[in-house]
């Protein structure tokens, strides 16, 4: 350990490793229930609205999220160490510390310190300063906001083609209006997964949070990117509410052959942060990893894994 960020991270890890699973849970429970009441209510309402990480219902003494998180801390602590040691700069390493410190100690200051407030969401100019003539694939394109940010960040000549995948008709109509002045953008009303066929999905009150499910009320065409896009892909952004692992599996050949830059949301469940980097490296060893944080300071969300290819 040569610097204070290493000391922060490994000190936190040693604290967690010294405890049993039950002790980790009790530690987190005490930290949570002794928060100011407004923060307890805000965190509880957020968790129960989206149901990605488990519920908290203080009145019913239901602390499912804490139980799930404590189990992962106990069983997967070596995976967190592996991720830390495979991140390519200390900004990313501090972000990982801040995320874990928020989950374990309900610390809000470290999250606040690492929130990105300079660059557009996904598009960090310190990591990828220039793009040119790209095929850009936006999986979970919503209303075209990320496409617009991409073009604003890198310029009109940064792409030769953009593919936008979205499952909600209302979002697609808004996207068509938002992107109507830009050329060579193809909007696809399809889910992206590891299978070609049909997918079911649920609509959320928050239209940015629509997600696939096994038996949803709506259905849509499902595609694998390996089959749906034949040309070389240069950069992919994914934010599909927990479907990112399946979508990556469906573009295995593109990752193996094309070496695309990958901008992947890794916060929609309790394990994506640990599993997605390993999926990528399993397909292609030539990647460097970075983390960026675009969420708030109460609960760690909007975490993006940036995977940048390199040739040894």
PDB file of C-alpha atoms in Angstrom:
ATOM      1  CA  UNK A   1       0.000   0.000   0.000  1.00  0.00           C
ATOM      2  CA  UNK A   2       1.716   3.141  -1.240  1.00  0.00           C
ATOM      3  CA  UNK A   3      -0.967   5.822  -1.039  1.00  0.00           C
ATOM      4  CA  UNK A   4      -4.031   6.852   0.892  1.00  0.00           C
ATOM      5  CA  UNK A   5      -6.541   5.375  -1.563  1.00  0.00           C
ATOM      6  CA  UNK A   6      -4.928   1.933  -1.214  1.00  0.00           C
ATOM      7  CA  UNK A   7      -5.044   2.372   2.548  1.00  0.00           C
ATOM      8  CA  UNK A   8      -8.718   3.360   2.465  1.00  0.00           C
ATOM      9  CA  UNK A   9      -9.702   0.406   0.281  1.00  0.00           C
ATOM     10  CA  UNK A  10      -7.657  -2.318   1.956  1.00  0.00           C
ATOM     11  CA  UNK A  11      -8.538  -0.986   5.402  1.00  0.00           C
ATOM     12  CA  UNK A  12     -12.227  -1.316   4.528  1.00  0.00           C
ATOM     13  CA  UNK A  13     -11.630  -4.804   3.109  1.00  0.00           C
ATOM     14  CA  UNK A  14      -9.830  -5.947   6.258  1.00  0.00           C
ATOM     15  CA  UNK A  15     -12.690  -4.653   8.405  1.00  0.00           C
ATOM     16  CA  UNK A  16     -15.205  -6.638   6.354  1.00  0.00           C
ATOM     17  CA  UNK A  17     -13.017  -9.770   6.275  1.00  0.00           C
ATOM     18  CA  UNK A  18     -12.733  -9.742  10.062  1.00  0.00           C
ATOM     19  CA  UNK A  19     -16.490 -10.262  10.468  1.00  0.00           C
ATOM     20  CA  UNK A  20     -18.900 -13.138   9.983  1.00  0.00           C
ATOM     21  CA  UNK A  21     -21.820 -12.697   7.610  1.00  0.00           C
ATOM     22  CA  UNK A  22     -24.138 -12.035  10.538  1.00  0.00           C
ATOM     23  CA  UNK A  23     -21.734  -9.462  11.978  1.00  0.00           C
ATOM     24  CA  UNK A  24     -21.527  -7.707   8.611  1.00  0.00           C
ATOM     25  CA  UNK A  25     -25.326  -7.580   8.445  1.00  0.00           C
ATOM     26  CA  UNK A  26     -25.635  -6.244  12.007  1.00  0.00           C
ATOM     27  CA  UNK A  27     -22.993  -3.599  11.304  1.00  0.00           C
ATOM     28  CA  UNK A  28     -24.890  -2.414   8.220  1.00  0.00           C
ATOM     29  CA  UNK A  29     -28.227  -2.509  10.043  1.00  0.00           C
ATOM     30  CA  UNK A  30     -26.963  -0.304  12.875  1.00  0.00           C
ATOM     31  CA  UNK A  31     -25.422   2.145  10.416  1.00  0.00           C
ATOM     32  CA  UNK A  32     -28.713   2.358   8.521  1.00  0.00           C
ATOM     33  CA  UNK A  33     -31.208   2.689  11.389  1.00  0.00           C
ATOM     34  CA  UNK A  34     -29.128   5.387  13.087  1.00  0.00           C
ATOM     35  CA  UNK A  35     -29.206   7.638  10.010  1.00  0.00           C
ATOM     36  CA  UNK A  36     -31.313  10.812  10.103  1.00  0.00           C
ATOM     37  CA  UNK A  37     -34.932   9.904   9.429  1.00  0.00           C
ATOM     38  CA  UNK A  38     -35.095  11.861   6.163  1.00  0.00           C
ATOM     39  CA  UNK A  39     -32.227   9.829   4.731  1.00  0.00           C
ATOM     40  CA  UNK A  40     -33.767   6.561   5.890  1.00  0.00           C
ATOM     41  CA  UNK A  41     -37.016   7.459   4.136  1.00  0.00           C
ATOM     42  CA  UNK A  42     -35.248   8.609   0.959  1.00  0.00           C
ATOM     43  CA  UNK A  43     -33.173   5.426   0.682  1.00  0.00           C
ATOM     44  CA  UNK A  44     -36.135   3.191   1.526  1.00  0.00           C
ATOM     45  CA  UNK A  45     -38.380   4.840  -1.058  1.00  0.00           C
ATOM     46  CA  UNK A  46     -35.725   4.643  -3.746  1.00  0.00           C
ATOM     47  CA  UNK A  47     -34.936   0.969  -3.137  1.00  0.00           C
ATOM     48  CA  UNK A  48     -38.586  -0.063  -3.070  1.00  0.00           C
ATOM     49  CA  UNK A  49     -39.416   1.872  -6.228  1.00  0.00           C
ATOM     50  CA  UNK A  50     -36.853   0.103  -8.409  1.00  0.00           C
ATOM     51  CA  UNK A  51     -36.381  -3.247  -6.607  1.00  0.00           C
ATOM     52  CA  UNK A  52     -32.947  -3.916  -8.083  1.00  0.00           C
ATOM     53  CA  UNK A  53     -31.078  -4.616  -4.860  1.00  0.00           C
ATOM     54  CA  UNK A  54     -33.738  -5.869  -2.407  1.00  0.00           C
ATOM     55  CA  UNK A  55     -36.308  -4.046  -0.329  1.00  0.00           C
ATOM     56  CA  UNK A  56     -36.153  -2.136   2.905  1.00  0.00           C
ATOM     57  CA  UNK A  57     -39.387  -1.685   4.876  1.00  0.00           C
ATOM     58  CA  UNK A  58     -38.491  -0.266   8.257  1.00  0.00           C
ATOM     59  CA  UNK A  59     -41.993  -0.526   9.711  1.00  0.00           C
ATOM     60  CA  UNK A  60     -42.176  -4.223   8.801  1.00  0.00           C
ATOM     61  CA  UNK A  61     -38.574  -4.843   9.892  1.00  0.00           C
ATOM     62  CA  UNK A  62     -37.804  -6.070   6.397  1.00  0.00           C
ATOM     63  CA  UNK A  63     -34.144  -5.414   5.589  1.00  0.00           C
ATOM     64  CA  UNK A  64     -33.769  -7.656   2.558  1.00  0.00           C
ATOM     65  CA  UNK A  65     -31.262  -5.365   0.838  1.00  0.00           C
ATOM     66  CA  UNK A  66     -28.932  -5.422   3.828  1.00  0.00           C
ATOM     67  CA  UNK A  67     -29.096  -9.208   3.999  1.00  0.00           C
ATOM     68  CA  UNK A  68     -28.283  -9.540   0.308  1.00  0.00           C
ATOM     69  CA  UNK A  69     -25.434  -7.043   0.460  1.00  0.00           C
ATOM     70  CA  UNK A  70     -23.958  -8.620   3.595  1.00  0.00           C
ATOM     71  CA  UNK A  71     -24.004 -12.046   1.913  1.00  0.00           C
ATOM     72  CA  UNK A  72     -22.135 -10.692  -1.111  1.00  0.00           C
ATOM     73  CA  UNK A  73     -19.584  -8.916   1.068  1.00  0.00           C
ATOM     74  CA  UNK A  74     -18.968 -12.149   2.954  1.00  0.00           C
ATOM     75  CA  UNK A  75     -18.826 -14.512  -0.035  1.00  0.00           C
ATOM     76  CA  UNK A  76     -17.331 -12.286  -2.729  1.00  0.00           C
ATOM     77  CA  UNK A  77     -14.784 -10.142  -0.944  1.00  0.00           C
ATOM     78  CA  UNK A  78     -11.948 -11.587  -3.066  1.00  0.00           C
ATOM     79  CA  UNK A  79     -13.844 -10.539  -6.197  1.00  0.00           C
ATOM     80  CA  UNK A  80     -13.869  -6.936  -4.963  1.00  0.00           C
ATOM     81  CA  UNK A  81     -10.121  -7.161  -4.397  1.00  0.00           C
ATOM     82  CA  UNK A  82      -9.666  -8.588  -7.915  1.00  0.00           C
ATOM     83  CA  UNK A  83     -11.673  -5.726  -9.397  1.00  0.00           C
ATOM     84  CA  UNK A  84      -9.746  -3.092  -7.450  1.00  0.00           C
ATOM     85  CA  UNK A  85      -6.427  -4.521  -8.634  1.00  0.00           C
ATOM     86  CA  UNK A  86      -7.662  -4.601 -12.254  1.00  0.00           C
ATOM     87  CA  UNK A  87      -8.795  -0.983 -12.377  1.00  0.00           C
ATOM     88  CA  UNK A  88      -6.451   1.178 -14.415  1.00  0.00           C
ATOM     89  CA  UNK A  89      -6.265   4.392 -12.408  1.00  0.00           C
ATOM     90  CA  UNK A  90      -6.745   5.685  -8.893  1.00  0.00           C
ATOM     91  CA  UNK A  91      -9.848   7.674  -9.712  1.00  0.00           C
ATOM     92  CA  UNK A  92     -11.520   4.371 -10.571  1.00  0.00           C
ATOM     93  CA  UNK A  93     -10.104   2.709  -7.465  1.00  0.00           C
ATOM     94  CA  UNK A  94     -11.417   5.506  -5.249  1.00  0.00           C
ATOM     95  CA  UNK A  95     -14.859   5.163  -6.869  1.00  0.00           C
ATOM     96  CA  UNK A  96     -14.910   1.453  -6.005  1.00  0.00           C
ATOM     97  CA  UNK A  97     -13.944   2.282  -2.413  1.00  0.00           C
ATOM     98  CA  UNK A  98     -16.673   4.936  -2.239  1.00  0.00           C
ATOM     99  CA  UNK A  99     -19.311   2.497  -3.525  1.00  0.00           C
ATOM    100  CA  UNK A 100     -18.385  -0.187  -0.998  1.00  0.00           C
ATOM    101  CA  UNK A 101     -18.089   2.354   1.801  1.00  0.00           C
ATOM    102  CA  UNK A 102     -21.574   3.595   0.997  1.00  0.00           C
ATOM    103  CA  UNK A 103     -23.057   0.090   1.069  1.00  0.00           C
ATOM    104  CA  UNK A 104     -21.171  -0.997   4.204  1.00  0.00           C
ATOM    105  CA  UNK A 105     -21.005   2.167   6.299  1.00  0.00           C
ATOM    106  CA  UNK A 106     -23.743   4.273   4.668  1.00  0.00           C
ATOM    107  CA  UNK A 107     -21.085   6.900   4.145  1.00  0.00           C
ATOM    108  CA  UNK A 108     -22.246   9.678   1.828  1.00  0.00           C
ATOM    109  CA  UNK A 109     -19.195  11.942   1.682  1.00  0.00           C
ATOM    110  CA  UNK A 110     -17.050   9.551  -0.361  1.00  0.00           C
ATOM    111  CA  UNK A 111     -19.827   9.154  -2.949  1.00  0.00           C
ATOM    112  CA  UNK A 112     -20.210  12.911  -3.172  1.00  0.00           C
ATOM    113  CA  UNK A 113     -16.461  13.265  -3.722  1.00  0.00           C
ATOM    114  CA  UNK A 114     -16.398  10.985  -6.765  1.00  0.00           C
ATOM    115  CA  UNK A 115     -19.515  12.175  -8.625  1.00  0.00           C
ATOM    116  CA  UNK A 116     -18.624  13.181 -12.179  1.00  0.00           C
ATOM    117  CA  UNK A 117     -19.598  16.785 -12.885  1.00  0.00           C
ATOM    118  CA  UNK A 118     -17.379  17.758 -15.812  1.00  0.00           C
ATOM    119  CA  UNK A 119     -17.970  15.308 -18.658  1.00  0.00           C
ATOM    120  CA  UNK A 120     -21.153  13.951 -20.181  1.00  0.00           C
ATOM    121  CA  UNK A 121     -22.553  10.692 -18.811  1.00  0.00           C
ATOM    122  CA  UNK A 122     -20.430   7.810 -20.245  1.00  0.00           C
ATOM    123  CA  UNK A 123     -18.098  10.030 -22.257  1.00  0.00           C
ATOM    124  CA  UNK A 124     -15.021  10.801 -20.173  1.00  0.00           C
ATOM    125  CA  UNK A 125     -12.551  12.803 -22.271  1.00  0.00           C
ATOM    126  CA  UNK A 126      -9.642  11.854 -20.005  1.00  0.00           C
ATOM    127  CA  UNK A 127     -10.100   8.222 -21.028  1.00  0.00           C
ATOM    128  CA  UNK A 128     -11.241   8.601 -24.647  1.00  0.00           C
ATOM    129  CA  UNK A 129     -10.428  12.130 -25.821  1.00  0.00           C
ATOM    130  CA  UNK A 130     -11.254  11.624 -29.505  1.00  0.00           C
ATOM    131  CA  UNK A 131     -13.602   9.495 -31.604  1.00  0.00           C
ATOM    132  CA  UNK A 132     -13.671   9.419 -35.378  1.00  0.00           C
ATOM    133  CA  UNK A 133     -15.858   7.674 -37.948  1.00  0.00           C
ATOM    134  CA  UNK A 134     -17.283   5.265 -35.360  1.00  0.00           C
ATOM    135  CA  UNK A 135     -20.063   2.743 -35.553  1.00  0.00           C
ATOM    136  CA  UNK A 136     -21.711   3.592 -32.227  1.00  0.00           C
ATOM    137  CA  UNK A 137     -24.325   1.243 -30.736  1.00  0.00           C
ATOM    138  CA  UNK A 138     -26.622   2.620 -28.040  1.00  0.00           C
ATOM    139  CA  UNK A 139     -28.379  -0.235 -26.228  1.00  0.00           C
ATOM    140  CA  UNK A 140     -31.156   1.219 -24.113  1.00  0.00           C
ATOM    141  CA  UNK A 141     -31.213   4.461 -26.077  1.00  0.00           C
ATOM    142  CA  UNK A 142     -34.204   5.928 -24.145  1.00  0.00           C
ATOM    143  CA  UNK A 143     -35.019   9.219 -25.921  1.00  0.00           C
ATOM    144  CA  UNK A 144     -31.657   9.649 -27.646  1.00  0.00           C
ATOM    145  CA  UNK A 145     -30.014  11.552 -24.807  1.00  0.00           C
ATOM    146  CA  UNK A 146     -26.794   9.517 -24.886  1.00  0.00           C
ATOM    147  CA  UNK A 147     -26.560   9.875 -28.675  1.00  0.00           C
ATOM    148  CA  UNK A 148     -26.795  13.633 -28.353  1.00  0.00           C
ATOM    149  CA  UNK A 149     -24.175  13.633 -25.588  1.00  0.00           C
ATOM    150  CA  UNK A 150     -21.903  11.502 -27.767  1.00  0.00           C
ATOM    151  CA  UNK A 151     -22.168  13.902 -30.691  1.00  0.00           C
ATOM    152  CA  UNK A 152     -21.740  16.961 -28.449  1.00  0.00           C
ATOM    153  CA  UNK A 153     -18.683  15.386 -26.795  1.00  0.00           C
ATOM    154  CA  UNK A 154     -16.865  14.278 -29.946  1.00  0.00           C
ATOM    155  CA  UNK A 155     -18.374  16.241 -32.840  1.00  0.00           C
ATOM    156  CA  UNK A 156     -20.485  15.591 -35.918  1.00  0.00           C
ATOM    157  CA  UNK A 157     -17.663  13.656 -37.594  1.00  0.00           C
ATOM    158  CA  UNK A 158     -17.222  11.259 -34.695  1.00  0.00           C
ATOM    159  CA  UNK A 159     -19.509   8.637 -36.221  1.00  0.00           C
ATOM    160  CA  UNK A 160     -20.408   7.138 -39.566  1.00  0.00           C
ATOM    161  CA  UNK A 161     -23.396   5.203 -38.201  1.00  0.00           C
ATOM    162  CA  UNK A 162     -25.372   5.043 -34.946  1.00  0.00           C
ATOM    163  CA  UNK A 163     -27.688   2.197 -34.015  1.00  0.00           C
ATOM    164  CA  UNK A 164     -30.230   2.930 -31.265  1.00  0.00           C
ATOM    165  CA  UNK A 165     -32.041   0.048 -29.548  1.00  0.00           C
ATOM    166  CA  UNK A 166     -35.101   0.796 -27.412  1.00  0.00           C
ATOM    167  CA  UNK A 167     -38.127  -1.259 -26.283  1.00  0.00           C
ATOM    168  CA  UNK A 168     -40.634   1.466 -25.335  1.00  0.00           C
ATOM    169  CA  UNK A 169     -42.703   3.008 -28.162  1.00  0.00           C
ATOM    170  CA  UNK A 170     -43.201   6.267 -26.258  1.00  0.00           C
ATOM    171  CA  UNK A 171     -39.445   6.661 -25.836  1.00  0.00           C
ATOM    172  CA  UNK A 172     -38.885   5.833 -29.508  1.00  0.00           C
ATOM    173  CA  UNK A 173     -41.265   8.562 -30.672  1.00  0.00           C
ATOM    174  CA  UNK A 174     -39.444  11.117 -28.524  1.00  0.00           C
ATOM    175  CA  UNK A 175     -36.117   9.821 -29.781  1.00  0.00           C
ATOM    176  CA  UNK A 176     -37.158  10.269 -33.409  1.00  0.00           C
ATOM    177  CA  UNK A 177     -37.906  13.910 -32.715  1.00  0.00           C
ATOM    178  CA  UNK A 178     -34.710  14.483 -30.751  1.00  0.00           C
ATOM    179  CA  UNK A 179     -32.492  12.940 -33.436  1.00  0.00           C
ATOM    180  CA  UNK A 180     -34.318  14.059 -36.569  1.00  0.00           C
ATOM    181  CA  UNK A 181     -31.642  16.576 -37.549  1.00  0.00           C
ATOM    182  CA  UNK A 182     -28.830  14.022 -37.531  1.00  0.00           C
ATOM    183  CA  UNK A 183     -27.933  11.678 -40.381  1.00  0.00           C
ATOM    184  CA  UNK A 184     -27.078   7.963 -40.390  1.00  0.00           C
ATOM    185  CA  UNK A 185     -28.940   7.079 -37.199  1.00  0.00           C
ATOM    186  CA  UNK A 186     -30.982   3.872 -37.275  1.00  0.00           C
ATOM    187  CA  UNK A 187     -33.577   3.418 -34.532  1.00  0.00           C
ATOM    188  CA  UNK A 188     -34.460  -0.203 -33.791  1.00  0.00           C
ATOM    189  CA  UNK A 189     -37.504  -1.228 -31.754  1.00  0.00           C
ATOM    190  CA  UNK A 190     -35.850  -4.349 -30.365  1.00  0.00           C
ATOM    191  CA  UNK A 191     -34.514  -5.781 -27.147  1.00  0.00           C
ATOM    192  CA  UNK A 192     -30.842  -6.776 -27.147  1.00  0.00           C
ATOM    193  CA  UNK A 193     -30.084 -10.098 -25.515  1.00  0.00           C
ATOM    194  CA  UNK A 194     -28.260 -13.418 -25.944  1.00  0.00           C
ATOM    195  CA  UNK A 195     -31.134 -14.869 -27.990  1.00  0.00           C
ATOM    196  CA  UNK A 196     -32.920 -14.059 -31.208  1.00  0.00           C
ATOM    197  CA  UNK A 197     -36.692 -14.292 -30.950  1.00  0.00           C
ATOM    198  CA  UNK A 198     -39.223 -12.743 -28.597  1.00  0.00           C
ATOM    199  CA  UNK A 199     -38.723 -11.024 -25.249  1.00  0.00           C
ATOM    200  CA  UNK A 200     -41.220  -9.884 -22.628  1.00  0.00           C
ATOM    201  CA  UNK A 201     -40.935  -6.671 -20.662  1.00  0.00           C
ATOM    202  CA  UNK A 202     -42.618  -4.587 -18.001  1.00  0.00           C
ATOM    203  CA  UNK A 203     -43.310  -0.872 -18.273  1.00  0.00           C
ATOM    204  CA  UNK A 204     -42.192   1.252 -15.346  1.00  0.00           C
ATOM    205  CA  UNK A 205     -43.624   4.587 -14.233  1.00  0.00           C
ATOM    206  CA  UNK A 206     -40.088   5.813 -14.843  1.00  0.00           C
ATOM    207  CA  UNK A 207     -39.843   5.179 -18.594  1.00  0.00           C
ATOM    208  CA  UNK A 208     -36.059   5.010 -18.344  1.00  0.00           C
ATOM    209  CA  UNK A 209     -36.453   1.920 -16.122  1.00  0.00           C
ATOM    210  CA  UNK A 210     -38.392  -0.408 -18.434  1.00  0.00           C
ATOM    211  CA  UNK A 211     -36.842  -3.869 -18.301  1.00  0.00           C
ATOM    212  CA  UNK A 212     -37.130  -7.366 -19.695  1.00  0.00           C
ATOM    213  CA  UNK A 213     -38.847 -10.037 -17.617  1.00  0.00           C
ATOM    214  CA  UNK A 214     -39.799 -13.684 -17.970  1.00  0.00           C
ATOM    215  CA  UNK A 215     -43.542 -13.052 -18.145  1.00  0.00           C
ATOM    216  CA  UNK A 216     -44.105  -9.331 -18.661  1.00  0.00           C
ATOM    217  CA  UNK A 217     -47.269  -7.785 -20.014  1.00  0.00           C
ATOM    218  CA  UNK A 218     -45.605  -6.669 -23.264  1.00  0.00           C
ATOM    219  CA  UNK A 219     -43.475  -8.454 -25.839  1.00  0.00           C
ATOM    220  CA  UNK A 220     -40.960  -7.346 -28.415  1.00  0.00           C
ATOM    221  CA  UNK A 221     -38.429  -8.713 -30.891  1.00  0.00           C
ATOM    222  CA  UNK A 222     -35.181  -9.833 -29.254  1.00  0.00           C
ATOM    223  CA  UNK A 223     -31.858  -9.796 -31.122  1.00  0.00           C
ATOM    224  CA  UNK A 224     -28.219 -10.704 -30.623  1.00  0.00           C
ATOM    225  CA  UNK A 225     -25.867  -7.954 -31.761  1.00  0.00           C
ATOM    226  CA  UNK A 226     -23.647 -10.610 -33.333  1.00  0.00           C
ATOM    227  CA  UNK A 227     -26.477 -11.321 -35.761  1.00  0.00           C
ATOM    228  CA  UNK A 228     -28.183  -7.945 -36.003  1.00  0.00           C
ATOM    229  CA  UNK A 229     -25.124  -5.831 -36.874  1.00  0.00           C
ATOM    230  CA  UNK A 230     -22.757  -7.258 -39.464  1.00  0.00           C
ATOM    231  CA  UNK A 231     -20.275  -4.382 -39.745  1.00  0.00           C
ATOM    232  CA  UNK A 232     -17.466  -3.675 -37.294  1.00  0.00           C
ATOM    233  CA  UNK A 233     -18.627  -2.032 -34.054  1.00  0.00           C
ATOM    234  CA  UNK A 234     -16.370   0.617 -32.504  1.00  0.00           C
ATOM    235  CA  UNK A 235     -18.184   1.666 -29.339  1.00  0.00           C
ATOM    236  CA  UNK A 236     -21.144   0.346 -27.340  1.00  0.00           C
ATOM    237  CA  UNK A 237     -23.105   1.980 -24.547  1.00  0.00           C
ATOM    238  CA  UNK A 238     -25.472  -0.244 -22.514  1.00  0.00           C
ATOM    239  CA  UNK A 239     -28.050   0.703 -19.919  1.00  0.00           C
ATOM    240  CA  UNK A 240     -30.828  -1.894 -19.960  1.00  0.00           C
ATOM    241  CA  UNK A 241     -31.911  -2.328 -16.351  1.00  0.00           C
ATOM    242  CA  UNK A 242     -30.076  -5.556 -15.533  1.00  0.00           C
ATOM    243  CA  UNK A 243     -30.012  -7.089 -19.016  1.00  0.00           C
ATOM    244  CA  UNK A 244     -26.414  -6.079 -19.681  1.00  0.00           C
ATOM    245  CA  UNK A 245     -24.869  -9.525 -19.093  1.00  0.00           C
ATOM    246  CA  UNK A 246     -27.208 -11.176 -21.599  1.00  0.00           C
ATOM    247  CA  UNK A 247     -26.596  -8.428 -24.148  1.00  0.00           C
ATOM    248  CA  UNK A 248     -22.820  -8.829 -23.795  1.00  0.00           C
ATOM    249  CA  UNK A 249     -23.127 -12.575 -24.300  1.00  0.00           C
ATOM    250  CA  UNK A 250     -25.060 -11.865 -27.497  1.00  0.00           C
ATOM    251  CA  UNK A 251     -22.197  -9.761 -28.876  1.00  0.00           C
ATOM    252  CA  UNK A 252     -19.349 -12.128 -27.976  1.00  0.00           C
ATOM    253  CA  UNK A 253     -17.995 -12.242 -31.551  1.00  0.00           C
ATOM    254  CA  UNK A 254     -17.958  -8.455 -31.832  1.00  0.00           C
ATOM    255  CA  UNK A 255     -16.006  -8.221 -28.571  1.00  0.00           C
ATOM    256  CA  UNK A 256     -13.555 -10.919 -29.675  1.00  0.00           C
ATOM    257  CA  UNK A 257     -12.925  -9.524 -33.164  1.00  0.00           C
ATOM    258  CA  UNK A 258     -13.762  -5.794 -33.150  1.00  0.00           C
ATOM    259  CA  UNK A 259     -12.281  -4.724 -29.784  1.00  0.00           C
ATOM    260  CA  UNK A 260     -15.031  -2.130 -29.248  1.00  0.00           C
ATOM    261  CA  UNK A 261     -14.910   0.395 -26.443  1.00  0.00           C
ATOM    262  CA  UNK A 262     -17.589  -0.674 -23.930  1.00  0.00           C
ATOM    263  CA  UNK A 263     -19.551   1.702 -21.683  1.00  0.00           C
ATOM    264  CA  UNK A 264     -21.629  -0.572 -19.472  1.00  0.00           C
ATOM    265  CA  UNK A 265     -23.986   0.215 -16.588  1.00  0.00           C
ATOM    266  CA  UNK A 266     -23.069  -2.109 -13.723  1.00  0.00           C
ATOM    267  CA  UNK A 267     -25.454  -1.124 -10.929  1.00  0.00           C
ATOM    268  CA  UNK A 268     -28.807  -2.766 -11.746  1.00  0.00           C
ATOM    269  CA  UNK A 269     -28.320  -5.677  -9.368  1.00  0.00           C
ATOM    270  CA  UNK A 270     -25.974  -6.748  -6.605  1.00  0.00           C
ATOM    271  CA  UNK A 271     -23.428  -8.657  -8.713  1.00  0.00           C
ATOM    272  CA  UNK A 272     -23.002  -6.946 -12.126  1.00  0.00           C
ATOM    273  CA  UNK A 273     -20.126  -4.849 -10.827  1.00  0.00           C
ATOM    274  CA  UNK A 274     -18.219  -8.067 -10.114  1.00  0.00           C
ATOM    275  CA  UNK A 275     -19.384 -10.267 -12.982  1.00  0.00           C
ATOM    276  CA  UNK A 276     -19.392  -8.020 -16.055  1.00  0.00           C
ATOM    277  CA  UNK A 277     -15.628  -7.268 -16.103  1.00  0.00           C
ATOM    278  CA  UNK A 278     -14.930 -11.006 -15.996  1.00  0.00           C
ATOM    279  CA  UNK A 279     -17.352 -11.692 -18.846  1.00  0.00           C
ATOM    280  CA  UNK A 280     -15.541  -9.122 -20.996  1.00  0.00           C
ATOM    281  CA  UNK A 281     -12.084 -10.490 -20.177  1.00  0.00           C
ATOM    282  CA  UNK A 282     -13.275 -14.015 -20.849  1.00  0.00           C
ATOM    283  CA  UNK A 283     -14.087 -12.933 -24.414  1.00  0.00           C
ATOM    284  CA  UNK A 284     -11.073 -10.689 -24.955  1.00  0.00           C
ATOM    285  CA  UNK A 285      -8.062 -10.146 -22.685  1.00  0.00           C
ATOM    286  CA  UNK A 286      -7.105  -6.860 -24.340  1.00  0.00           C
ATOM    287  CA  UNK A 287      -9.080  -4.486 -22.123  1.00  0.00           C
ATOM    288  CA  UNK A 288      -8.305  -1.911 -19.479  1.00  0.00           C
ATOM    289  CA  UNK A 289     -11.045  -1.108 -16.959  1.00  0.00           C
ATOM    290  CA  UNK A 290     -12.173   2.173 -15.453  1.00  0.00           C
ATOM    291  CA  UNK A 291     -15.133   3.120 -13.253  1.00  0.00           C
ATOM    292  CA  UNK A 292     -17.085   6.346 -13.384  1.00  0.00           C
ATOM    293  CA  UNK A 293     -19.871   7.456 -11.069  1.00  0.00           C
ATOM    294  CA  UNK A 294     -22.844   9.569 -12.179  1.00  0.00           C
ATOM    295  CA  UNK A 295     -25.316   8.899  -9.374  1.00  0.00           C
ATOM    296  CA  UNK A 296     -26.315  10.729  -6.214  1.00  0.00           C
ATOM    297  CA  UNK A 297     -24.802  10.776  -2.746  1.00  0.00           C
ATOM    298  CA  UNK A 298     -27.399   8.678  -0.855  1.00  0.00           C
ATOM    299  CA  UNK A 299     -27.203   5.299  -2.587  1.00  0.00           C
ATOM    300  CA  UNK A 300     -24.649   4.133  -5.161  1.00  0.00           C
ATOM    301  CA  UNK A 301     -26.297   3.968  -8.595  1.00  0.00           C
ATOM    302  CA  UNK A 302     -25.385   5.121 -12.120  1.00  0.00           C
ATOM    303  CA  UNK A 303     -22.075   3.247 -11.980  1.00  0.00           C
ATOM    304  CA  UNK A 304     -20.440   2.812 -15.386  1.00  0.00           C
ATOM    305  CA  UNK A 305     -17.694   0.362 -16.281  1.00  0.00           C
ATOM    306  CA  UNK A 306     -15.576   1.731 -19.117  1.00  0.00           C
ATOM    307  CA  UNK A 307     -13.628  -0.984 -20.937  1.00  0.00           C
ATOM    308  CA  UNK A 308     -10.972   0.388 -23.282  1.00  0.00           C
ATOM    309  CA  UNK A 309      -9.245  -1.995 -25.710  1.00  0.00           C
ATOM    310  CA  UNK A 310      -5.509  -2.077 -26.156  1.00  0.00           C
ATOM    311  CA  UNK A 311      -3.178  -4.231 -28.233  1.00  0.00           C
ATOM    312  CA  UNK A 312      -0.165  -5.683 -26.467  1.00  0.00           C
TER     313      UNK A 312
END
